[in-house]
């Protein structure tokens, strides 16, 4: 299996960032709107939402969805 | 570092302020949304339409800059509305109802868009080169120093050991496909599973890879240094 430098970097970064307890994509979806609201309100990350923050750092799909949600909520606030 | 803790009063006040701004978009309380959507009849149909319209509006903003999404936004909102209705009991009230529904709509939309880009790519073909070692492809002009090359070789050998001894064939295929950019929805579909189960499979694989790296006795910084440009 031949990997490019960026791919190996991505692999080791993901492995090193792994925690014994993580939430999956469904749990992230259930909590991501509340996480986004806290971000928009300028509130610090709560203990409960640290698992969401970590998941968003690992899962590129959930991260992409979070950023689109944030953009939508920001747009809604400006109207 | 200890995170600053806000009092409940402060937290409530700032969240309430945010919700008020959101309320200019959706002037219905969460309780009213749930009540209206649950009871069959004209009011429920009107609430469905209103929710659909809000999701369309939110998706238009959230997906701006994605030309492939524009013509599909109404369909995405329709599918998301049905999904929200099927999962009303899962709304816990941590966020506003409309924002929770919008998060679902964004997932529906981006999942569909990702799958549309990848549905012609075969998972088996994409991962057909899984032979019993991990090698690094680096252009000759970017050859590393001897120290870095030695560290890379040691780490790649450890990764290869875990990949081909400790991981299952499905975990190997998942890791390889993810590294090549295939979205989890598509991997899951071709493996006959779902994104959440796939995440758990990947989590277990990453834990095994992490243990393999730890056995080398290198710090995280040393491992990352080895693969710096």
PDB file of C-alpha atoms in Angstrom:
ATOM      1  CA  UNK A   1       0.000   0.000   0.000  1.00  0.00           C
ATOM      2  CA  UNK A   2       1.802   3.108  -1.233  1.00  0.00           C
ATOM      3  CA  UNK A   3       0.871   6.338   0.503  1.00  0.00           C
ATOM      4  CA  UNK A   4       1.704   9.941  -0.229  1.00  0.00           C
ATOM      5  CA  UNK A   5       3.267  12.083   2.466  1.00  0.00           C
ATOM      6  CA  UNK A   6       0.011  13.931   3.131  1.00  0.00           C
ATOM      7  CA  UNK A   7      -1.833  10.619   3.502  1.00  0.00           C
ATOM      8  CA  UNK A   8       0.642   9.250   6.037  1.00  0.00           C
ATOM      9  CA  UNK A   9       0.502  12.526   7.928  1.00  0.00           C
ATOM     10  CA  UNK A  10      -3.270  12.336   7.988  1.00  0.00           C
ATOM     11  CA  UNK A  11      -3.156   8.718   9.182  1.00  0.00           C
ATOM     12  CA  UNK A  12      -0.708   9.294  12.043  1.00  0.00           C
ATOM     13  CA  UNK A  13      -2.464  12.500  13.100  1.00  0.00           C
ATOM     14  CA  UNK A  14      -5.792  10.654  13.302  1.00  0.00           C
ATOM     15  CA  UNK A  15      -4.215   7.751  15.203  1.00  0.00           C
ATOM     16  CA  UNK A  16      -2.486  10.036  17.687  1.00  0.00           C
ATOM     17  CA  UNK A  17      -5.673  12.057  18.284  1.00  0.00           C
ATOM     18  CA  UNK A  18      -7.776   8.976  18.982  1.00  0.00           C
ATOM     19  CA  UNK A  19      -9.346   8.709  22.444  1.00  0.00           C
ATOM     20  CA  UNK A  20     -10.677   5.578  24.121  1.00  0.00           C
ATOM     21  CA  UNK A  21     -14.149   7.103  24.302  1.00  0.00           C
ATOM     22  CA  UNK A  22     -15.470   9.010  21.302  1.00  0.00           C
ATOM     23  CA  UNK A  23     -18.914   9.765  19.964  1.00  0.00           C
ATOM     24  CA  UNK A  24     -20.021   8.645  16.505  1.00  0.00           C
ATOM     25  CA  UNK A  25     -21.578  10.646  13.693  1.00  0.00           C
ATOM     26  CA  UNK A  26     -25.164  10.124  14.919  1.00  0.00           C
ATOM     27  CA  UNK A  27     -24.416  11.427  18.418  1.00  0.00           C
ATOM     28  CA  UNK A  28     -22.544  14.318  16.875  1.00  0.00           C
ATOM     29  CA  UNK A  29     -25.562  15.188  14.732  1.00  0.00           C
ATOM     30  CA  UNK A  30     -27.832  15.112  17.778  1.00  0.00           C
ATOM     31  CA  UNK A  31     -25.646  17.659  19.581  1.00  0.00           C
ATOM     32  CA  UNK A  32     -24.141  19.772  16.807  1.00  0.00           C
ATOM     33  CA  UNK A  33     -26.887  22.420  16.669  1.00  0.00           C
ATOM     34  CA  UNK A  34     -26.429  23.146  20.379  1.00  0.00           C
ATOM     35  CA  UNK A  35     -22.666  23.222  19.845  1.00  0.00           C
ATOM     36  CA  UNK A  36     -23.101  25.731  17.004  1.00  0.00           C
ATOM     37  CA  UNK A  37     -25.431  27.906  19.094  1.00  0.00           C
ATOM     38  CA  UNK A  38     -22.806  28.110  21.856  1.00  0.00           C
ATOM     39  CA  UNK A  39     -20.175  29.048  19.302  1.00  0.00           C
ATOM     40  CA  UNK A  40     -22.382  31.813  17.904  1.00  0.00           C
ATOM     41  CA  UNK A  41     -23.213  33.057  21.387  1.00  0.00           C
ATOM     42  CA  UNK A  42     -19.488  33.272  22.148  1.00  0.00           C
ATOM     43  CA  UNK A  43     -19.749  30.745  24.956  1.00  0.00           C
ATOM     44  CA  UNK A  44     -16.872  28.419  25.873  1.00  0.00           C
ATOM     45  CA  UNK A  45     -17.094  24.754  25.070  1.00  0.00           C
ATOM     46  CA  UNK A  46     -18.980  22.986  27.844  1.00  0.00           C
ATOM     47  CA  UNK A  47     -17.768  19.746  29.402  1.00  0.00           C
ATOM     48  CA  UNK A  48     -20.636  17.961  27.676  1.00  0.00           C
ATOM     49  CA  UNK A  49     -19.718  19.273  24.246  1.00  0.00           C
ATOM     50  CA  UNK A  50     -16.015  18.391  24.379  1.00  0.00           C
ATOM     51  CA  UNK A  51     -16.813  15.058  22.765  1.00  0.00           C
ATOM     52  CA  UNK A  52     -18.508  16.926  19.912  1.00  0.00           C
ATOM     53  CA  UNK A  53     -15.492  19.182  19.475  1.00  0.00           C
ATOM     54  CA  UNK A  54     -13.176  16.172  19.361  1.00  0.00           C
ATOM     55  CA  UNK A  55     -15.401  14.357  16.878  1.00  0.00           C
ATOM     56  CA  UNK A  56     -15.423  17.417  14.614  1.00  0.00           C
ATOM     57  CA  UNK A  57     -11.632  17.351  14.691  1.00  0.00           C
ATOM     58  CA  UNK A  58     -11.514  13.711  13.589  1.00  0.00           C
ATOM     59  CA  UNK A  59     -14.466  13.372  11.193  1.00  0.00           C
ATOM     60  CA  UNK A  60     -14.115  15.502   8.072  1.00  0.00           C
ATOM     61  CA  UNK A  61     -17.712  14.882   6.989  1.00  0.00           C
ATOM     62  CA  UNK A  62     -19.200  16.055  10.293  1.00  0.00           C
ATOM     63  CA  UNK A  63     -16.807  19.006  10.215  1.00  0.00           C
ATOM     64  CA  UNK A  64     -18.018  19.985   6.746  1.00  0.00           C
ATOM     65  CA  UNK A  65     -21.631  19.722   7.917  1.00  0.00           C
ATOM     66  CA  UNK A  66     -20.905  21.778  11.026  1.00  0.00           C
ATOM     67  CA  UNK A  67     -19.320  24.562   8.987  1.00  0.00           C
ATOM     68  CA  UNK A  68     -22.295  24.662   6.603  1.00  0.00           C
ATOM     69  CA  UNK A  69     -24.681  24.763   9.575  1.00  0.00           C
ATOM     70  CA  UNK A  70     -22.698  27.572  11.158  1.00  0.00           C
ATOM     71  CA  UNK A  71     -22.802  29.531   7.898  1.00  0.00           C
ATOM     72  CA  UNK A  72     -26.566  29.052   7.688  1.00  0.00           C
ATOM     73  CA  UNK A  73     -27.127  30.181  11.287  1.00  0.00           C
ATOM     74  CA  UNK A  74     -24.854  33.201  10.847  1.00  0.00           C
ATOM     75  CA  UNK A  75     -26.807  34.139   7.736  1.00  0.00           C
ATOM     76  CA  UNK A  76     -30.101  33.745   9.606  1.00  0.00           C
ATOM     77  CA  UNK A  77     -28.914  36.061  12.387  1.00  0.00           C
ATOM     78  CA  UNK A  78     -27.987  38.776   9.918  1.00  0.00           C
ATOM     79  CA  UNK A  79     -31.430  38.920   8.313  1.00  0.00           C
TER      80      UNK A  79
ATOM     81  CA  UNK B   1      -5.649  25.281  31.838  1.00  0.00           C
ATOM     82  CA  UNK B   2      -8.991  25.570  33.575  1.00  0.00           C
ATOM     83  CA  UNK B   3     -11.773  26.589  31.244  1.00  0.00           C
ATOM     84  CA  UNK B   4     -13.680  29.693  32.334  1.00  0.00           C
ATOM     85  CA  UNK B   5     -17.057  28.741  33.720  1.00  0.00           C
ATOM     86  CA  UNK B   6     -20.028  30.979  33.227  1.00  0.00           C
ATOM     87  CA  UNK B   7     -22.830  31.154  35.714  1.00  0.00           C
ATOM     88  CA  UNK B   8     -26.141  29.732  34.625  1.00  0.00           C
ATOM     89  CA  UNK B   9     -27.578  33.238  34.600  1.00  0.00           C
ATOM     90  CA  UNK B  10     -24.893  34.471  32.224  1.00  0.00           C
ATOM     91  CA  UNK B  11     -25.182  31.420  30.026  1.00  0.00           C
ATOM     92  CA  UNK B  12     -28.947  31.632  29.927  1.00  0.00           C
ATOM     93  CA  UNK B  13     -28.902  35.319  29.114  1.00  0.00           C
ATOM     94  CA  UNK B  14     -26.514  34.978  26.183  1.00  0.00           C
ATOM     95  CA  UNK B  15     -28.298  31.929  24.786  1.00  0.00           C
ATOM     96  CA  UNK B  16     -31.644  33.696  25.145  1.00  0.00           C
ATOM     97  CA  UNK B  17     -30.250  36.651  23.231  1.00  0.00           C
ATOM     98  CA  UNK B  18     -29.096  34.323  20.460  1.00  0.00           C
ATOM     99  CA  UNK B  19     -32.474  32.586  20.368  1.00  0.00           C
ATOM    100  CA  UNK B  20     -34.240  35.946  20.100  1.00  0.00           C
ATOM    101  CA  UNK B  21     -32.177  36.730  17.011  1.00  0.00           C
ATOM    102  CA  UNK B  22     -33.067  33.319  15.604  1.00  0.00           C
ATOM    103  CA  UNK B  23     -36.720  33.920  16.476  1.00  0.00           C
ATOM    104  CA  UNK B  24     -36.844  36.653  13.886  1.00  0.00           C
ATOM    105  CA  UNK B  25     -36.492  33.816  11.413  1.00  0.00           C
ATOM    106  CA  UNK B  26     -38.694  31.270  13.142  1.00  0.00           C
ATOM    107  CA  UNK B  27     -41.286  32.917  15.352  1.00  0.00           C
ATOM    108  CA  UNK B  28     -42.627  29.697  16.798  1.00  0.00           C
ATOM    109  CA  UNK B  29     -41.506  28.197  20.103  1.00  0.00           C
ATOM    110  CA  UNK B  30     -39.972  24.743  20.203  1.00  0.00           C
ATOM    111  CA  UNK B  31     -42.959  23.432  22.147  1.00  0.00           C
ATOM    112  CA  UNK B  32     -45.332  24.809  19.533  1.00  0.00           C
ATOM    113  CA  UNK B  33     -43.325  23.250  16.700  1.00  0.00           C
ATOM    114  CA  UNK B  34     -43.512  19.846  18.357  1.00  0.00           C
ATOM    115  CA  UNK B  35     -47.209  20.201  19.142  1.00  0.00           C
ATOM    116  CA  UNK B  36     -48.120  21.402  15.659  1.00  0.00           C
ATOM    117  CA  UNK B  37     -46.085  18.768  13.858  1.00  0.00           C
ATOM    118  CA  UNK B  38     -47.389  15.890  15.972  1.00  0.00           C
ATOM    119  CA  UNK B  39     -51.122  16.464  15.666  1.00  0.00           C
ATOM    120  CA  UNK B  40     -52.501  15.465  12.254  1.00  0.00           C
ATOM    121  CA  UNK B  41     -54.618  18.015  10.451  1.00  0.00           C
ATOM    122  CA  UNK B  42     -54.433  21.324   8.670  1.00  0.00           C
ATOM    123  CA  UNK B  43     -52.206  22.903  11.307  1.00  0.00           C
ATOM    124  CA  UNK B  44     -49.678  20.090  10.945  1.00  0.00           C
ATOM    125  CA  UNK B  45     -49.638  20.483   7.191  1.00  0.00           C
ATOM    126  CA  UNK B  46     -49.072  24.218   7.553  1.00  0.00           C
ATOM    127  CA  UNK B  47     -46.247  23.509  10.021  1.00  0.00           C
ATOM    128  CA  UNK B  48     -44.694  21.016   7.580  1.00  0.00           C
ATOM    129  CA  UNK B  49     -44.749  23.665   4.873  1.00  0.00           C
ATOM    130  CA  UNK B  50     -43.276  26.280   7.189  1.00  0.00           C
ATOM    131  CA  UNK B  51     -40.530  23.934   8.340  1.00  0.00           C
ATOM    132  CA  UNK B  52     -39.773  22.992   4.742  1.00  0.00           C
ATOM    133  CA  UNK B  53     -39.541  26.690   3.796  1.00  0.00           C
ATOM    134  CA  UNK B  54     -37.178  27.385   6.711  1.00  0.00           C
ATOM    135  CA  UNK B  55     -34.968  24.466   5.745  1.00  0.00           C
ATOM    136  CA  UNK B  56     -34.855  25.648   2.130  1.00  0.00           C
ATOM    137  CA  UNK B  57     -33.806  29.101   3.326  1.00  0.00           C
ATOM    138  CA  UNK B  58     -31.172  27.708   5.674  1.00  0.00           C
ATOM    139  CA  UNK B  59     -29.771  25.341   3.062  1.00  0.00           C
ATOM    140  CA  UNK B  60     -29.525  28.119   0.498  1.00  0.00           C
ATOM    141  CA  UNK B  61     -27.259  30.037   2.862  1.00  0.00           C
ATOM    142  CA  UNK B  62     -25.353  27.056   4.267  1.00  0.00           C
ATOM    143  CA  UNK B  63     -24.664  25.511   0.871  1.00  0.00           C
ATOM    144  CA  UNK B  64     -23.876  28.768  -0.940  1.00  0.00           C
ATOM    145  CA  UNK B  65     -20.858  28.300  -3.189  1.00  0.00           C
ATOM    146  CA  UNK B  66     -21.798  24.730  -4.113  1.00  0.00           C
ATOM    147  CA  UNK B  67     -23.300  25.056  -7.607  1.00  0.00           C
ATOM    148  CA  UNK B  68     -24.241  21.372  -7.725  1.00  0.00           C
ATOM    149  CA  UNK B  69     -26.560  21.897  -4.737  1.00  0.00           C
ATOM    150  CA  UNK B  70     -28.703  24.732  -6.051  1.00  0.00           C
ATOM    151  CA  UNK B  71     -31.168  22.727  -8.128  1.00  0.00           C
ATOM    152  CA  UNK B  72     -31.531  20.102  -5.413  1.00  0.00           C
ATOM    153  CA  UNK B  73     -32.173  22.232  -2.345  1.00  0.00           C
ATOM    154  CA  UNK B  74     -35.932  21.798  -2.462  1.00  0.00           C
ATOM    155  CA  UNK B  75     -35.540  18.007  -2.652  1.00  0.00           C
ATOM    156  CA  UNK B  76     -33.037  18.019   0.208  1.00  0.00           C
ATOM    157  CA  UNK B  77     -35.420  20.068   2.348  1.00  0.00           C
ATOM    158  CA  UNK B  78     -38.267  17.709   1.494  1.00  0.00           C
ATOM    159  CA  UNK B  79     -36.287  14.649   2.518  1.00  0.00           C
ATOM    160  CA  UNK B  80     -35.013  16.396   5.637  1.00  0.00           C
ATOM    161  CA  UNK B  81     -38.552  17.409   6.655  1.00  0.00           C
ATOM    162  CA  UNK B  82     -39.644  13.774   6.462  1.00  0.00           C
ATOM    163  CA  UNK B  83     -36.610  12.701   8.463  1.00  0.00           C
ATOM    164  CA  UNK B  84     -37.254  15.339  11.128  1.00  0.00           C
ATOM    165  CA  UNK B  85     -40.886  14.208  11.414  1.00  0.00           C
ATOM    166  CA  UNK B  86     -39.749  10.610  11.836  1.00  0.00           C
ATOM    167  CA  UNK B  87     -37.341  11.579  14.625  1.00  0.00           C
ATOM    168  CA  UNK B  88     -39.289  14.173  16.605  1.00  0.00           C
ATOM    169  CA  UNK B  89     -38.956  12.109  19.771  1.00  0.00           C
ATOM    170  CA  UNK B  90     -35.169  12.402  19.565  1.00  0.00           C
ATOM    171  CA  UNK B  91     -35.221  16.207  19.899  1.00  0.00           C
ATOM    172  CA  UNK B  92     -33.827  16.858  23.381  1.00  0.00           C
ATOM    173  CA  UNK B  93     -34.208  20.615  23.523  1.00  0.00           C
ATOM    174  CA  UNK B  94     -30.467  21.337  23.810  1.00  0.00           C
ATOM    175  CA  UNK B  95     -30.762  23.708  20.846  1.00  0.00           C
ATOM    176  CA  UNK B  96     -33.686  25.421  19.190  1.00  0.00           C
ATOM    177  CA  UNK B  97     -35.907  23.021  17.276  1.00  0.00           C
ATOM    178  CA  UNK B  98     -35.369  24.760  13.944  1.00  0.00           C
ATOM    179  CA  UNK B  99     -31.579  24.670  14.321  1.00  0.00           C
ATOM    180  CA  UNK B 100     -31.720  20.969  15.195  1.00  0.00           C
ATOM    181  CA  UNK B 101     -33.841  20.371  12.087  1.00  0.00           C
ATOM    182  CA  UNK B 102     -31.435  22.425   9.994  1.00  0.00           C
ATOM    183  CA  UNK B 103     -28.496  20.309  11.186  1.00  0.00           C
ATOM    184  CA  UNK B 104     -30.376  17.255   9.916  1.00  0.00           C
ATOM    185  CA  UNK B 105     -31.094  18.990   6.614  1.00  0.00           C
ATOM    186  CA  UNK B 106     -27.426  19.888   6.156  1.00  0.00           C
ATOM    187  CA  UNK B 107     -26.455  16.260   6.749  1.00  0.00           C
ATOM    188  CA  UNK B 108     -29.048  15.049   4.249  1.00  0.00           C
ATOM    189  CA  UNK B 109     -27.846  17.532   1.641  1.00  0.00           C
ATOM    190  CA  UNK B 110     -24.106  17.082   2.007  1.00  0.00           C
ATOM    191  CA  UNK B 111     -24.423  13.301   2.236  1.00  0.00           C
ATOM    192  CA  UNK B 112     -26.316  13.249  -1.057  1.00  0.00           C
ATOM    193  CA  UNK B 113     -23.833  15.590  -2.733  1.00  0.00           C
ATOM    194  CA  UNK B 114     -20.853  13.515  -1.588  1.00  0.00           C
ATOM    195  CA  UNK B 115     -22.449  10.300  -2.763  1.00  0.00           C
ATOM    196  CA  UNK B 116     -23.270  11.820  -6.144  1.00  0.00           C
ATOM    197  CA  UNK B 117     -19.577  12.631  -6.613  1.00  0.00           C
ATOM    198  CA  UNK B 118     -18.383   9.143  -5.636  1.00  0.00           C
ATOM    199  CA  UNK B 119     -21.119   6.695  -6.566  1.00  0.00           C
ATOM    200  CA  UNK B 120     -19.296   5.579  -9.730  1.00  0.00           C
ATOM    201  CA  UNK B 121     -16.102   4.748  -7.824  1.00  0.00           C
ATOM    202  CA  UNK B 122     -15.709   1.144  -6.757  1.00  0.00           C
ATOM    203  CA  UNK B 123     -14.455   0.680  -3.191  1.00  0.00           C
ATOM    204  CA  UNK B 124     -12.732  -2.562  -4.184  1.00  0.00           C
ATOM    205  CA  UNK B 125     -10.971  -0.928  -7.119  1.00  0.00           C
ATOM    206  CA  UNK B 126      -9.941   2.064  -5.022  1.00  0.00           C
ATOM    207  CA  UNK B 127      -8.334  -0.203  -2.421  1.00  0.00           C
ATOM    208  CA  UNK B 128      -7.009  -2.930  -4.695  1.00  0.00           C
ATOM    209  CA  UNK B 129      -3.370  -2.218  -3.815  1.00  0.00           C
ATOM    210  CA  UNK B 130      -3.554  -3.365  -0.174  1.00  0.00           C
ATOM    211  CA  UNK B 131      -0.411  -5.465  -0.072  1.00  0.00           C
ATOM    212  CA  UNK B 132       1.344  -6.466   3.115  1.00  0.00           C
ATOM    213  CA  UNK B 133       3.341  -3.319   3.731  1.00  0.00           C
ATOM    214  CA  UNK B 134       2.969   0.437   3.928  1.00  0.00           C
ATOM    215  CA  UNK B 135       5.326   2.385   1.716  1.00  0.00           C
ATOM    216  CA  UNK B 136       5.740   6.080   1.232  1.00  0.00           C
ATOM    217  CA  UNK B 137       5.749   7.698  -2.170  1.00  0.00           C
ATOM    218  CA  UNK B 138       7.962  10.812  -2.033  1.00  0.00           C
ATOM    219  CA  UNK B 139       9.282  12.637  -5.110  1.00  0.00           C
ATOM    220  CA  UNK B 140      13.087  12.318  -5.345  1.00  0.00           C
ATOM    221  CA  UNK B 141      13.628  16.059  -5.062  1.00  0.00           C
ATOM    222  CA  UNK B 142      11.945  15.975  -1.645  1.00  0.00           C
ATOM    223  CA  UNK B 143      14.245  13.313  -0.200  1.00  0.00           C
ATOM    224  CA  UNK B 144      14.426  13.655   3.604  1.00  0.00           C
ATOM    225  CA  UNK B 145      17.560  13.865   5.761  1.00  0.00           C
ATOM    226  CA  UNK B 146      19.005  10.488   6.870  1.00  0.00           C
ATOM    227  CA  UNK B 147      17.629  11.000  10.408  1.00  0.00           C
ATOM    228  CA  UNK B 148      14.156  11.748   9.140  1.00  0.00           C
ATOM    229  CA  UNK B 149      14.302   8.885   6.636  1.00  0.00           C
ATOM    230  CA  UNK B 150      15.224   6.473   9.431  1.00  0.00           C
ATOM    231  CA  UNK B 151      12.359   7.695  11.615  1.00  0.00           C
ATOM    232  CA  UNK B 152       9.940   7.410   8.690  1.00  0.00           C
ATOM    233  CA  UNK B 153      11.035   3.852   7.966  1.00  0.00           C
ATOM    234  CA  UNK B 154      10.570   2.867  11.601  1.00  0.00           C
ATOM    235  CA  UNK B 155       7.095   4.404  11.804  1.00  0.00           C
ATOM    236  CA  UNK B 156       5.951   3.021   8.449  1.00  0.00           C
ATOM    237  CA  UNK B 157       7.069  -0.445   9.505  1.00  0.00           C
ATOM    238  CA  UNK B 158       5.034  -0.099  12.707  1.00  0.00           C
ATOM    239  CA  UNK B 159       1.989   1.110  10.777  1.00  0.00           C
ATOM    240  CA  UNK B 160       2.373  -1.750   8.313  1.00  0.00           C
ATOM    241  CA  UNK B 161       2.630  -4.249  11.156  1.00  0.00           C
ATOM    242  CA  UNK B 162      -0.631  -3.024  12.671  1.00  0.00           C
ATOM    243  CA  UNK B 163      -2.403  -2.642   9.323  1.00  0.00           C
ATOM    244  CA  UNK B 164      -1.646  -6.166   8.153  1.00  0.00           C
ATOM    245  CA  UNK B 165      -1.554  -8.054  11.465  1.00  0.00           C
ATOM    246  CA  UNK B 166      -3.987  -6.346  13.834  1.00  0.00           C
ATOM    247  CA  UNK B 167      -6.631  -4.751  11.627  1.00  0.00           C
ATOM    248  CA  UNK B 168      -9.416  -6.721  10.019  1.00  0.00           C
ATOM    249  CA  UNK B 169      -9.723  -6.684   6.232  1.00  0.00           C
ATOM    250  CA  UNK B 170     -12.702  -4.304   6.519  1.00  0.00           C
ATOM    251  CA  UNK B 171     -10.771  -1.943   8.782  1.00  0.00           C
ATOM    252  CA  UNK B 172      -7.852  -1.951   6.331  1.00  0.00           C
ATOM    253  CA  UNK B 173     -10.136  -1.201   3.453  1.00  0.00           C
ATOM    254  CA  UNK B 174     -11.878   1.556   5.400  1.00  0.00           C
ATOM    255  CA  UNK B 175      -8.608   3.259   6.351  1.00  0.00           C
ATOM    256  CA  UNK B 176      -7.292   3.082   2.787  1.00  0.00           C
ATOM    257  CA  UNK B 177     -10.528   4.403   1.269  1.00  0.00           C
ATOM    258  CA  UNK B 178     -10.734   7.281   3.751  1.00  0.00           C
ATOM    259  CA  UNK B 179      -7.148   8.277   3.014  1.00  0.00           C
ATOM    260  CA  UNK B 180      -8.037   8.400  -0.666  1.00  0.00           C
ATOM    261  CA  UNK B 181     -10.943  10.709   0.026  1.00  0.00           C
ATOM    262  CA  UNK B 182     -13.940   8.424  -0.380  1.00  0.00           C
ATOM    263  CA  UNK B 183     -16.745   9.750   1.865  1.00  0.00           C
ATOM    264  CA  UNK B 184     -17.983   7.569   4.676  1.00  0.00           C
ATOM    265  CA  UNK B 185     -21.528   7.397   3.275  1.00  0.00           C
ATOM    266  CA  UNK B 186     -20.201   5.801   0.091  1.00  0.00           C
ATOM    267  CA  UNK B 187     -17.847   3.433   1.902  1.00  0.00           C
ATOM    268  CA  UNK B 188     -20.717   2.438   4.182  1.00  0.00           C
ATOM    269  CA  UNK B 189     -23.079   1.874   1.258  1.00  0.00           C
ATOM    270  CA  UNK B 190     -20.579  -0.317  -0.577  1.00  0.00           C
ATOM    271  CA  UNK B 191     -19.747  -2.239   2.604  1.00  0.00           C
ATOM    272  CA  UNK B 192     -23.448  -2.717   3.392  1.00  0.00           C
ATOM    273  CA  UNK B 193     -23.375  -0.797   6.674  1.00  0.00           C
ATOM    274  CA  UNK B 194     -24.067   2.761   7.864  1.00  0.00           C
ATOM    275  CA  UNK B 195     -21.942   5.797   8.659  1.00  0.00           C
ATOM    276  CA  UNK B 196     -22.250   5.448  12.425  1.00  0.00           C
ATOM    277  CA  UNK B 197     -21.198   1.789  12.451  1.00  0.00           C
ATOM    278  CA  UNK B 198     -18.378   2.653  10.089  1.00  0.00           C
ATOM    279  CA  UNK B 199     -17.132   5.342  12.478  1.00  0.00           C
ATOM    280  CA  UNK B 200     -16.957   2.761  15.257  1.00  0.00           C
ATOM    281  CA  UNK B 201     -15.048   0.371  12.986  1.00  0.00           C
ATOM    282  CA  UNK B 202     -12.615   3.195  12.177  1.00  0.00           C
ATOM    283  CA  UNK B 203     -12.313   4.186  15.838  1.00  0.00           C
ATOM    284  CA  UNK B 204     -11.240   0.678  16.773  1.00  0.00           C
ATOM    285  CA  UNK B 205      -8.723   0.694  13.903  1.00  0.00           C
ATOM    286  CA  UNK B 206      -7.284   4.067  14.990  1.00  0.00           C
ATOM    287  CA  UNK B 207      -6.896   2.808  18.557  1.00  0.00           C
ATOM    288  CA  UNK B 208      -4.889  -0.161  17.258  1.00  0.00           C
ATOM    289  CA  UNK B 209      -2.728   2.132  15.118  1.00  0.00           C
ATOM    290  CA  UNK B 210      -2.209   4.417  18.101  1.00  0.00           C
ATOM    291  CA  UNK B 211      -1.029   1.488  20.237  1.00  0.00           C
ATOM    292  CA  UNK B 212       1.326   0.461  17.439  1.00  0.00           C
ATOM    293  CA  UNK B 213       2.854   3.940  17.408  1.00  0.00           C
ATOM    294  CA  UNK B 214       3.091   3.992  21.205  1.00  0.00           C
ATOM    295  CA  UNK B 215       5.080   0.755  21.141  1.00  0.00           C
ATOM    296  CA  UNK B 216       7.815   2.648  19.264  1.00  0.00           C
ATOM    297  CA  UNK B 217       8.371   4.816  22.335  1.00  0.00           C
ATOM    298  CA  UNK B 218       8.279   8.036  20.302  1.00  0.00           C
ATOM    299  CA  UNK B 219       6.421  11.152  21.375  1.00  0.00           C
ATOM    300  CA  UNK B 220       3.604  12.518  19.232  1.00  0.00           C
ATOM    301  CA  UNK B 221       5.865  15.415  18.230  1.00  0.00           C
ATOM    302  CA  UNK B 222       8.594  13.015  17.108  1.00  0.00           C
ATOM    303  CA  UNK B 223       6.116  11.055  15.017  1.00  0.00           C
ATOM    304  CA  UNK B 224       4.766  14.197  13.366  1.00  0.00           C
ATOM    305  CA  UNK B 225       8.287  15.563  12.837  1.00  0.00           C
ATOM    306  CA  UNK B 226       9.184  12.489  10.811  1.00  0.00           C
ATOM    307  CA  UNK B 227       6.565  13.400   8.225  1.00  0.00           C
ATOM    308  CA  UNK B 228       7.103  17.142   8.077  1.00  0.00           C
ATOM    309  CA  UNK B 229       7.894  18.464   4.629  1.00  0.00           C
TER     310      UNK B 229
END
